[in-house]
PDB file of C-alpha atoms and ligand atoms in Angstrom:
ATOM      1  CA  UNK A   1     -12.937 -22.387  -7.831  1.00 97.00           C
ATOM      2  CA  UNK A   2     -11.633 -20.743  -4.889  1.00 98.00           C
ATOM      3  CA  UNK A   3      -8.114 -18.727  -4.840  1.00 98.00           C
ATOM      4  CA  UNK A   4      -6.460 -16.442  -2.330  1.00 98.00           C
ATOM      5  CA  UNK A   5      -3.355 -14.896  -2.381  1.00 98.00           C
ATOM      6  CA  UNK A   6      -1.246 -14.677   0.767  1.00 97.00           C
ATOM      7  CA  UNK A   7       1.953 -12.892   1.597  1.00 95.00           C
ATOM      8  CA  UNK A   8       2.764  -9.655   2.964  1.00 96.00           C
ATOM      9  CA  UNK A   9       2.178  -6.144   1.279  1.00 94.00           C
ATOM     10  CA  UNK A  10       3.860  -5.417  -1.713  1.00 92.00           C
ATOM     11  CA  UNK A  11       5.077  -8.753  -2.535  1.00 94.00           C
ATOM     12  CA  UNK A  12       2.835  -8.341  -5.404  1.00 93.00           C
ATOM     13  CA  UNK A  13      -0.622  -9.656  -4.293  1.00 95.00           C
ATOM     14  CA  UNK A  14      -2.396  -7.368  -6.224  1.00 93.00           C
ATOM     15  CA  UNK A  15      -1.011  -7.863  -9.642  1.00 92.00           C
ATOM     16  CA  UNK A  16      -0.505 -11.440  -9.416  1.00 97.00           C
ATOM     17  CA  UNK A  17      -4.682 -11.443  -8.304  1.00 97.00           C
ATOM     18  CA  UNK A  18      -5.331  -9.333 -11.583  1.00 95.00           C
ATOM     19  CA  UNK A  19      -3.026 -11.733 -13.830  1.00 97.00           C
ATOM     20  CA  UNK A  20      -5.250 -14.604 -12.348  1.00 98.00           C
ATOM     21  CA  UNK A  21      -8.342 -13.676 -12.335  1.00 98.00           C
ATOM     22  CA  UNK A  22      -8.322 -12.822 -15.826  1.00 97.00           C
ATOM     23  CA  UNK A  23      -6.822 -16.127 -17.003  1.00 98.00           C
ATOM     24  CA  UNK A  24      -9.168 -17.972 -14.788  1.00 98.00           C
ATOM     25  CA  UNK A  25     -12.156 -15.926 -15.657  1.00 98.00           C
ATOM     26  CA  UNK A  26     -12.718 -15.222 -12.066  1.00 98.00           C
ATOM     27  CA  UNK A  27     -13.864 -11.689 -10.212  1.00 98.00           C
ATOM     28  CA  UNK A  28     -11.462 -10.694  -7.822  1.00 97.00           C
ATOM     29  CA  UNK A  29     -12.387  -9.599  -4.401  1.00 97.00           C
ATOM     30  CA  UNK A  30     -10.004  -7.086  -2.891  1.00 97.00           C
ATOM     31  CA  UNK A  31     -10.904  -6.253   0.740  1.00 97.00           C
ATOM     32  CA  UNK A  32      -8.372  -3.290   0.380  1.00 96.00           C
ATOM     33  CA  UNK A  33     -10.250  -1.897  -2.561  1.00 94.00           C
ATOM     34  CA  UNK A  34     -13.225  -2.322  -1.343  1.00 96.00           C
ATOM     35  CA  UNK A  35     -12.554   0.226   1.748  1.00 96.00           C
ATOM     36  CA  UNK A  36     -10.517   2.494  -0.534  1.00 93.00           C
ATOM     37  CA  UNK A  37     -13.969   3.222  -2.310  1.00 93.00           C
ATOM     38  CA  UNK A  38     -15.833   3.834   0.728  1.00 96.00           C
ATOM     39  CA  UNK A  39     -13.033   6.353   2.293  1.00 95.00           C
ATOM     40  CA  UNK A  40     -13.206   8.400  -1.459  1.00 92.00           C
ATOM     41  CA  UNK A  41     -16.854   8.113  -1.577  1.00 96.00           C
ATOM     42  CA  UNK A  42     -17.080   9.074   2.057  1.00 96.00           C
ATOM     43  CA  UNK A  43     -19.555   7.256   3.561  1.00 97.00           C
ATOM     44  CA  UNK A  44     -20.213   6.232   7.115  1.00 96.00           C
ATOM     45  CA  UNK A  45     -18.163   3.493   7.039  1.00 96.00           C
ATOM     46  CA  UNK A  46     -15.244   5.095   4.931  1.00 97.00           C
ATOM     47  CA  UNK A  47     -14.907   7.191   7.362  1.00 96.00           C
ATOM     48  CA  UNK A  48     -14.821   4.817   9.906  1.00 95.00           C
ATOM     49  CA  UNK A  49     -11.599   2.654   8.160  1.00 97.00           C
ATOM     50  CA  UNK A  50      -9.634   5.914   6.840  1.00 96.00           C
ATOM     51  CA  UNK A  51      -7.741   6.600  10.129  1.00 95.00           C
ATOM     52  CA  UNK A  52      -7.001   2.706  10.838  1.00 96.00           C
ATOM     53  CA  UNK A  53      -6.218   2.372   6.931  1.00 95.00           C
ATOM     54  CA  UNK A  54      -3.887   5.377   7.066  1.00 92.00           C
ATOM     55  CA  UNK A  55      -2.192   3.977  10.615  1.00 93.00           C
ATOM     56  CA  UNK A  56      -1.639   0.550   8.877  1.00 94.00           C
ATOM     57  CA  UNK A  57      -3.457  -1.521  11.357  1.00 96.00           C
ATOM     58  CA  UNK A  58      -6.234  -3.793  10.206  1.00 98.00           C
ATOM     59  CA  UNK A  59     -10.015  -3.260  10.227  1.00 98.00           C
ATOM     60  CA  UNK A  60     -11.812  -4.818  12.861  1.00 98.00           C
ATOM     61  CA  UNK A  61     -13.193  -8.795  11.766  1.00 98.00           C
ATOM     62  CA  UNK A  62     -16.258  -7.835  12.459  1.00 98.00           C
ATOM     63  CA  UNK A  63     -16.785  -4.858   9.519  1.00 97.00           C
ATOM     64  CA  UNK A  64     -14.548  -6.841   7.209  1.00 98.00           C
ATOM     65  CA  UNK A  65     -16.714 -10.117   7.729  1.00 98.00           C
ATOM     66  CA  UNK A  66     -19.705  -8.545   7.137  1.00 97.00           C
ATOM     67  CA  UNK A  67     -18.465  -6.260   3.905  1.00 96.00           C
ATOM     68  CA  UNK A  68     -17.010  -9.935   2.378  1.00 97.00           C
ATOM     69  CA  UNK A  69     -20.176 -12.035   2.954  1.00 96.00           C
ATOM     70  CA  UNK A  70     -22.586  -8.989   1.549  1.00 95.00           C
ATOM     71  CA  UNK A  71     -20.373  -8.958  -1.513  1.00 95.00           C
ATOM     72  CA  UNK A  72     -20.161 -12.659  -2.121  1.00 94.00           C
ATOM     73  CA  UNK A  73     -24.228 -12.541  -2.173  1.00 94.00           C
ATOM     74  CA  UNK A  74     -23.877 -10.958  -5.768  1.00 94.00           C
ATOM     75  CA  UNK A  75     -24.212 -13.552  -8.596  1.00 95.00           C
ATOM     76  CA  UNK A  76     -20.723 -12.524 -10.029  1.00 96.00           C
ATOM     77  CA  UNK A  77     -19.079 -14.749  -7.523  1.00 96.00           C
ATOM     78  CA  UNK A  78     -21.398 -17.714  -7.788  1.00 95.00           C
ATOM     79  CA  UNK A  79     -18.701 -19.128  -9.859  1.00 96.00           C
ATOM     80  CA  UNK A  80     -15.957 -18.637  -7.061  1.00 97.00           C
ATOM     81  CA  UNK A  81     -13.400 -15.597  -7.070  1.00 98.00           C
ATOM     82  CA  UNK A  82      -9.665 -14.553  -6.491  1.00 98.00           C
ATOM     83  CA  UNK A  83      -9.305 -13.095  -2.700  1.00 98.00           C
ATOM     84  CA  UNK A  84      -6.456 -10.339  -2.756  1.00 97.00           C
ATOM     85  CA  UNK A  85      -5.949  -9.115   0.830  1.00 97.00           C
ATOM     86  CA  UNK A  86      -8.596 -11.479   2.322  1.00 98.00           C
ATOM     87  CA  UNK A  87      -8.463 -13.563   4.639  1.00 98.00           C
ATOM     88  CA  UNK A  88      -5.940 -11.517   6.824  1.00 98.00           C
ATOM     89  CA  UNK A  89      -6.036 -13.522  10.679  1.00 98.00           C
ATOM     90  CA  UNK A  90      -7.128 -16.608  11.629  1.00 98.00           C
ATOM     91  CA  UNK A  91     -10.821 -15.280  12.417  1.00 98.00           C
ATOM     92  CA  UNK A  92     -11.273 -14.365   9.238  1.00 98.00           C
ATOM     93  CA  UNK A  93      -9.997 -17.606   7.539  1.00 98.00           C
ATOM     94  CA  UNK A  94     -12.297 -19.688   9.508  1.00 98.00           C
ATOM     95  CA  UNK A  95     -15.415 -17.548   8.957  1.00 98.00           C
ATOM     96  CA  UNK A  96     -14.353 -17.513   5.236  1.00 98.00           C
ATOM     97  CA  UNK A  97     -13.903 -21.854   5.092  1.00 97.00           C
ATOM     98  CA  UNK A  98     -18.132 -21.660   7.395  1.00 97.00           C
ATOM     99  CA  UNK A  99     -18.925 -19.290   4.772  1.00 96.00           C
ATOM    100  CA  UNK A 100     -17.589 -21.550   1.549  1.00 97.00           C
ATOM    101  CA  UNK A 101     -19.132 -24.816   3.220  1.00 96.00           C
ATOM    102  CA  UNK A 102     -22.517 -23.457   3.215  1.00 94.00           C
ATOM    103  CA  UNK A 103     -22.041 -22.778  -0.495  1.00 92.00           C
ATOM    104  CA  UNK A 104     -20.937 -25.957  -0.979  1.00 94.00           C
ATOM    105  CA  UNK A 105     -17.234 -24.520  -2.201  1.00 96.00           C
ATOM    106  CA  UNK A 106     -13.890 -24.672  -0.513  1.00 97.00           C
ATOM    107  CA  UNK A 107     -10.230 -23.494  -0.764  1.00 98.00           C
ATOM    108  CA  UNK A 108      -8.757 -24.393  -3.797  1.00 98.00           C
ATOM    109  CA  UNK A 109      -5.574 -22.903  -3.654  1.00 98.00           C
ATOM    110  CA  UNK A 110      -3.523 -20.342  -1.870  1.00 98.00           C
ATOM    111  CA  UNK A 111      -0.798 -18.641  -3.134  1.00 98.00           C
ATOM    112  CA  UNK A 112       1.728 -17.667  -0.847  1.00 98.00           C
ATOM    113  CA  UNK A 113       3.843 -14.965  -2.251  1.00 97.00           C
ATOM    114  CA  UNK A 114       7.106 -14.273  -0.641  1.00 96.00           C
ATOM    115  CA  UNK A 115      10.060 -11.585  -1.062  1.00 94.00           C
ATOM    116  CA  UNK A 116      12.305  -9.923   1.519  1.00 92.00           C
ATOM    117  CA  UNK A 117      11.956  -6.971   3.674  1.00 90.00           C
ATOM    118  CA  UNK A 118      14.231  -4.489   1.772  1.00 89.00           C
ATOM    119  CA  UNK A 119      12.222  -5.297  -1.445  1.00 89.00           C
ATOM    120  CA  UNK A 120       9.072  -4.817   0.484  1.00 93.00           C
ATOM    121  CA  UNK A 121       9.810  -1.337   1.490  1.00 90.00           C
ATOM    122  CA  UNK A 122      11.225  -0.610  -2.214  1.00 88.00           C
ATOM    123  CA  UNK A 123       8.143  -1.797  -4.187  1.00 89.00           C
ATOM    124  CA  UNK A 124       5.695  -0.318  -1.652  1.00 92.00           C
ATOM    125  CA  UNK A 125       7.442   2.981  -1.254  1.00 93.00           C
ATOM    126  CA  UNK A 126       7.301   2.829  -5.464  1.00 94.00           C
ATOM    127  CA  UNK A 127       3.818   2.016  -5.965  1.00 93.00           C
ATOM    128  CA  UNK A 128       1.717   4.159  -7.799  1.00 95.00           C
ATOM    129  CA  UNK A 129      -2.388   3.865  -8.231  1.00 94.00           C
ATOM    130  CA  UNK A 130      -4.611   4.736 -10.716  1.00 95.00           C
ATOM    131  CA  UNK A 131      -7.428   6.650  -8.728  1.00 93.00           C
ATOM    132  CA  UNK A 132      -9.746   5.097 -11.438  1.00 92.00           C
ATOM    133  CA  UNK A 133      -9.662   2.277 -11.741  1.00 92.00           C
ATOM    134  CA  UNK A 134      -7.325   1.284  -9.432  1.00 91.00           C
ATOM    135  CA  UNK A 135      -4.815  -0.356 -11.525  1.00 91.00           C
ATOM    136  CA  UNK A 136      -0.997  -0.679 -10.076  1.00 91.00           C
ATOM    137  CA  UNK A 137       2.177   0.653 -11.170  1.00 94.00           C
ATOM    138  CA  UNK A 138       5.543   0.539  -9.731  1.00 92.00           C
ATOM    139  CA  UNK A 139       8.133   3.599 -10.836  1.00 93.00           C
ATOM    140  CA  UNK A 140      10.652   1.306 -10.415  1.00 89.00           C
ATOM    141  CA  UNK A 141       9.546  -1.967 -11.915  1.00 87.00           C
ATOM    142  CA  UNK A 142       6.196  -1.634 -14.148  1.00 90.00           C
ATOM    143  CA  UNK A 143       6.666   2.529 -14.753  1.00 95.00           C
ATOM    144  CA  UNK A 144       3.689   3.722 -16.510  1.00 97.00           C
ATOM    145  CA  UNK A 145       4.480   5.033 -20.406  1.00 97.00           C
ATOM    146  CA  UNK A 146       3.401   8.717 -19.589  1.00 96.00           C
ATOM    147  CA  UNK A 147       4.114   9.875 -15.769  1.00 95.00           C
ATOM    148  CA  UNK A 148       2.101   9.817 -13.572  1.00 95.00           C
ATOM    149  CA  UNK A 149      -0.856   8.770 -16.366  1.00 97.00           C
ATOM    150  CA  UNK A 150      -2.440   5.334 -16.168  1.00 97.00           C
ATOM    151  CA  UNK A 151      -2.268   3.365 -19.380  1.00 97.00           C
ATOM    152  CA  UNK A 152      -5.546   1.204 -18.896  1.00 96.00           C
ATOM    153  CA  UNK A 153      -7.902   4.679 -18.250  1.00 97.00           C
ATOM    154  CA  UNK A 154      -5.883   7.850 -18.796  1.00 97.00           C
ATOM    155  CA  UNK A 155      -6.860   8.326 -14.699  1.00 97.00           C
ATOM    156  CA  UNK A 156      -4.531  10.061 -12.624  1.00 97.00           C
ATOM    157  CA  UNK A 157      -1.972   8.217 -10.887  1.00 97.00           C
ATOM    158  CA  UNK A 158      -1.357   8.539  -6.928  1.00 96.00           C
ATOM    159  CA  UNK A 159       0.417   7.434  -3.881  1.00 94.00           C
ATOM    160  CA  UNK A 160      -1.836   5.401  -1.762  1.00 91.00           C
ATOM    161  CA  UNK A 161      -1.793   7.538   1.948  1.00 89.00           C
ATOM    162  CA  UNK A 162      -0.739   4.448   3.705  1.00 91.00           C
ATOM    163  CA  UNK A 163       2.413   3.432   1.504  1.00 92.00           C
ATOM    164  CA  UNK A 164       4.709   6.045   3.497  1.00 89.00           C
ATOM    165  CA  UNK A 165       7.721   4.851   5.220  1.00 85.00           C
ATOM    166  CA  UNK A 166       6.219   4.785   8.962  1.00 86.00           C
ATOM    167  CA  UNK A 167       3.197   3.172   7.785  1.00 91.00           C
ATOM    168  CA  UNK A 168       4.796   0.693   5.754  1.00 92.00           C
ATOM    169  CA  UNK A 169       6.755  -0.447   8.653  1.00 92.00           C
ATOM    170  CA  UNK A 170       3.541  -0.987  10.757  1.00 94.00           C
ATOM    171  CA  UNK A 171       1.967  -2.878   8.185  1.00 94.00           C
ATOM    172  CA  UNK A 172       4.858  -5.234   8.321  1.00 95.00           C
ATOM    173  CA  UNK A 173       4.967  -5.845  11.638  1.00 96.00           C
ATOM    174  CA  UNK A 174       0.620  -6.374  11.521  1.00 97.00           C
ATOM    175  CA  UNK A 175       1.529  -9.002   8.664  1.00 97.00           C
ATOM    176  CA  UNK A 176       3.936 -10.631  11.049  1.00 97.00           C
ATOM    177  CA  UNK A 177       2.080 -10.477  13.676  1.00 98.00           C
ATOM    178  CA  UNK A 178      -1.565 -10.981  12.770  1.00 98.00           C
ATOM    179  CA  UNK A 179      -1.155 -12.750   9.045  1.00 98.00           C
ATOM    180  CA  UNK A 180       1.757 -14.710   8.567  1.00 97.00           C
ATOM    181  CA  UNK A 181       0.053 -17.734  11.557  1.00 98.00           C
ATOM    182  CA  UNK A 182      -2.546 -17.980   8.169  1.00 98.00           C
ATOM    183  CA  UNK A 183       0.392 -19.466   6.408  1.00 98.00           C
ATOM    184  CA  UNK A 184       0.869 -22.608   8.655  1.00 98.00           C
ATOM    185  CA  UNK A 185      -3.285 -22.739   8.832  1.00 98.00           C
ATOM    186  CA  UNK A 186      -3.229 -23.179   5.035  1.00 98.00           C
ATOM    187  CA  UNK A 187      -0.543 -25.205   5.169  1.00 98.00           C
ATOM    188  CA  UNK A 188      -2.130 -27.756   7.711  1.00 98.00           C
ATOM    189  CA  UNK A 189      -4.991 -28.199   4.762  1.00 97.00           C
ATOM    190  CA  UNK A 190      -2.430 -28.923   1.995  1.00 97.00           C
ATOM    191  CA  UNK A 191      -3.650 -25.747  -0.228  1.00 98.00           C
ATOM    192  CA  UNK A 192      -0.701 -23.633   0.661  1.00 98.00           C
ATOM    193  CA  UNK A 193       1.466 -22.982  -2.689  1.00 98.00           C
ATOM    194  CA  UNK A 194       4.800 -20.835  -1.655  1.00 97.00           C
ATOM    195  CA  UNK A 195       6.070 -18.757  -4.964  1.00 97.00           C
ATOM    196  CA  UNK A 196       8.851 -16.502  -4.937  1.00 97.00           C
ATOM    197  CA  UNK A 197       7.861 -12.865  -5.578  1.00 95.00           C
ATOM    198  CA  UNK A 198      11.458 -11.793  -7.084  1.00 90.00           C
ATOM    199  CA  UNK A 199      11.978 -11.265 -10.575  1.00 89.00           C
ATOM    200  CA  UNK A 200       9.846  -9.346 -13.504  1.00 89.00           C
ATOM    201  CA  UNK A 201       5.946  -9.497 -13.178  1.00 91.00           C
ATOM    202  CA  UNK A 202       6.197 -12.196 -15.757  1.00 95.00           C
ATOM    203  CA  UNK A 203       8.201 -14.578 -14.488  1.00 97.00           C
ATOM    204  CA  UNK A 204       6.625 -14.545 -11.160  1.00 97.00           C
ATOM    205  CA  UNK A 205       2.988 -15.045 -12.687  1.00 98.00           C
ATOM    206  CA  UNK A 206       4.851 -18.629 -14.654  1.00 98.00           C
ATOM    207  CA  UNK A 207       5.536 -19.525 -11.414  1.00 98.00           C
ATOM    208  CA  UNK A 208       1.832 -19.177 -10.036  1.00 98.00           C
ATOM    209  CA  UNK A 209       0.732 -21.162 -13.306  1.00 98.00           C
ATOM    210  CA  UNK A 210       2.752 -23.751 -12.872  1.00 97.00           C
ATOM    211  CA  UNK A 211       1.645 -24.366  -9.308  1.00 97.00           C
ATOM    212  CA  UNK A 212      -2.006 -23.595 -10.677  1.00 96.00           C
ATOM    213  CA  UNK A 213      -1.509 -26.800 -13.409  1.00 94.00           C
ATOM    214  CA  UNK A 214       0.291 -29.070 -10.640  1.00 91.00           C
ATOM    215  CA  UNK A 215      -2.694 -28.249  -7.952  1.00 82.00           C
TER     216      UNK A 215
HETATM  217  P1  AMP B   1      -4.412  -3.656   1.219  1.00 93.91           P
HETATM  218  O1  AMP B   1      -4.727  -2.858  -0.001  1.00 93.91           O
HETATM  219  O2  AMP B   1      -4.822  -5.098   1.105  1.00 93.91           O
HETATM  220  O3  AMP B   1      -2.995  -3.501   1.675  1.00 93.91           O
HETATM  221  O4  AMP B   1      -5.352  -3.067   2.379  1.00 93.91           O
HETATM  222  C1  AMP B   1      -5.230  -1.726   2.812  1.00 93.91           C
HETATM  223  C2  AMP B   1      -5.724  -1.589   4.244  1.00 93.91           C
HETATM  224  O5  AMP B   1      -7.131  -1.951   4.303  1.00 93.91           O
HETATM  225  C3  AMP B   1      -5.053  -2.505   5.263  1.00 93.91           C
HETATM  226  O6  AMP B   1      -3.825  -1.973   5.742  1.00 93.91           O
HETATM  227  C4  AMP B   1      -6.119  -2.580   6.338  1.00 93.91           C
HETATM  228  O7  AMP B   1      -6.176  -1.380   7.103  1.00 93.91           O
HETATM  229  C5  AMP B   1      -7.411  -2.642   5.504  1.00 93.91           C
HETATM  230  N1  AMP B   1      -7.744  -4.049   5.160  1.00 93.91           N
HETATM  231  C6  AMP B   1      -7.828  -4.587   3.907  1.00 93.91           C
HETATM  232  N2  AMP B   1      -8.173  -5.877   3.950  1.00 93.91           N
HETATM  233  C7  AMP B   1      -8.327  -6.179   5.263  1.00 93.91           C
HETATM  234  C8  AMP B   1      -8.642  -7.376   5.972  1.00 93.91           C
HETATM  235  N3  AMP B   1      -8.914  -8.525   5.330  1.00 93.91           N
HETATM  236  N4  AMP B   1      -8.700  -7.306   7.336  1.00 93.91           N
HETATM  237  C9  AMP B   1      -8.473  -6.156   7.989  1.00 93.91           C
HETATM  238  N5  AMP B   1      -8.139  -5.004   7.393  1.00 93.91           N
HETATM  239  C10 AMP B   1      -8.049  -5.004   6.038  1.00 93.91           C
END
């Protein structure tokens, strides 16, 4: 099985993808992770990303494209996966469905998670990350129990370089721009699930189940 979950940033991709993938017992693949390790372990292509990452624009299709299709060679995602931040334009979702059909796999669902603007800006400018192992807190809405201390590892917790105000901005008007066309290109192929991303962590995952059961 196939998921992906759509929407802009900070609607709550990231912890709805985690809530998922572990009921489904399904690896996650998180584009956004997976450049966040190169730019701390500073490789070639880290370094590449960090300045487009930190501006809030998007990586080119062409590095992102080939960083997906070398990950989805490892046996882990034989069985299928969660996509968290992936695909992000219309390139990318139509490499993605060439890629799936030569596996013999296909879309099963998307997830479309929407909220407004103002609580965009809140949750993002709230976010917290364990350096770690990346979990996500919010210190308005999932605090962790000790500041500034992630629960799952004990890891310090940060503020990711591109969740500023100006950069926050820019990454909503790339969304607009450049991601939300995926939403009627999902929606043209019947997988398209919208779920509203207000409300407690909780509640909003019900609502992905119960879309999950219905199919
Ligand atoms: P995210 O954690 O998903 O918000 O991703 C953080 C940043 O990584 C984005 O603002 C982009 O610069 C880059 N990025 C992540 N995924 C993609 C993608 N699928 N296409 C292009 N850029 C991406």
């Amino acid at each position: 099985m196939v998921y992906v979950f759509l929407g802009p940033p900070g609607a709550g991709k990231g912890t709805q993808g985690d809530l998922l993938s572990e009921k489904v017992h399904l690896p996650k693949l998180v584009t956004g992770d997976m450049f966040r390790e190169e730019v701390s372990k500073g490789t070639e292509l880290g370094r590449e990303v960090q300045e487009i990452m930190q501006a809030g624009k998007l990586v080119s299709d062409e590095i992102v494209l080939r960083l997906v299709k070398e990950r989805m060679r490892s046996e882990e995602y034989t069985p299928g996966c969660v996509f968290d931040g992936f695909p992000r334009t219309i390139d990318q979702a139509e490499a993605l469905e060439r890629l799936l059909e030569k596996e013999g796999k296909k879309i099963d669902l998307v997830f479309n998670i929407i909220a407004s603007d103002e609580e965009l800006v809140k949750r993002l400018s709230g976010r917290r990350i364990c350096q770690d192992c990346q979990k996500l807190y919010n210190i308005y809405f999932n605090p962790p129990a000790q500041e500034d201390c992630c629960g799952a590892c004990g890891g310090r917790l940060i503020q990711r370089k591109d969740d500023t105000e100006q950069t926050i901005l820019e990454r909503l008007a790339v969304y607009k721009n450049k991601t939300s066309p995926l939403i009627e290109f999902y929606n043209k192929r019947s997988v398209l699930r919208e779920i509203s991303g207000s409300g407690a962590i909780e509640e909003v995952f019900k609502r992905v189940l119960s879309r999950l059961e219905r199919g």
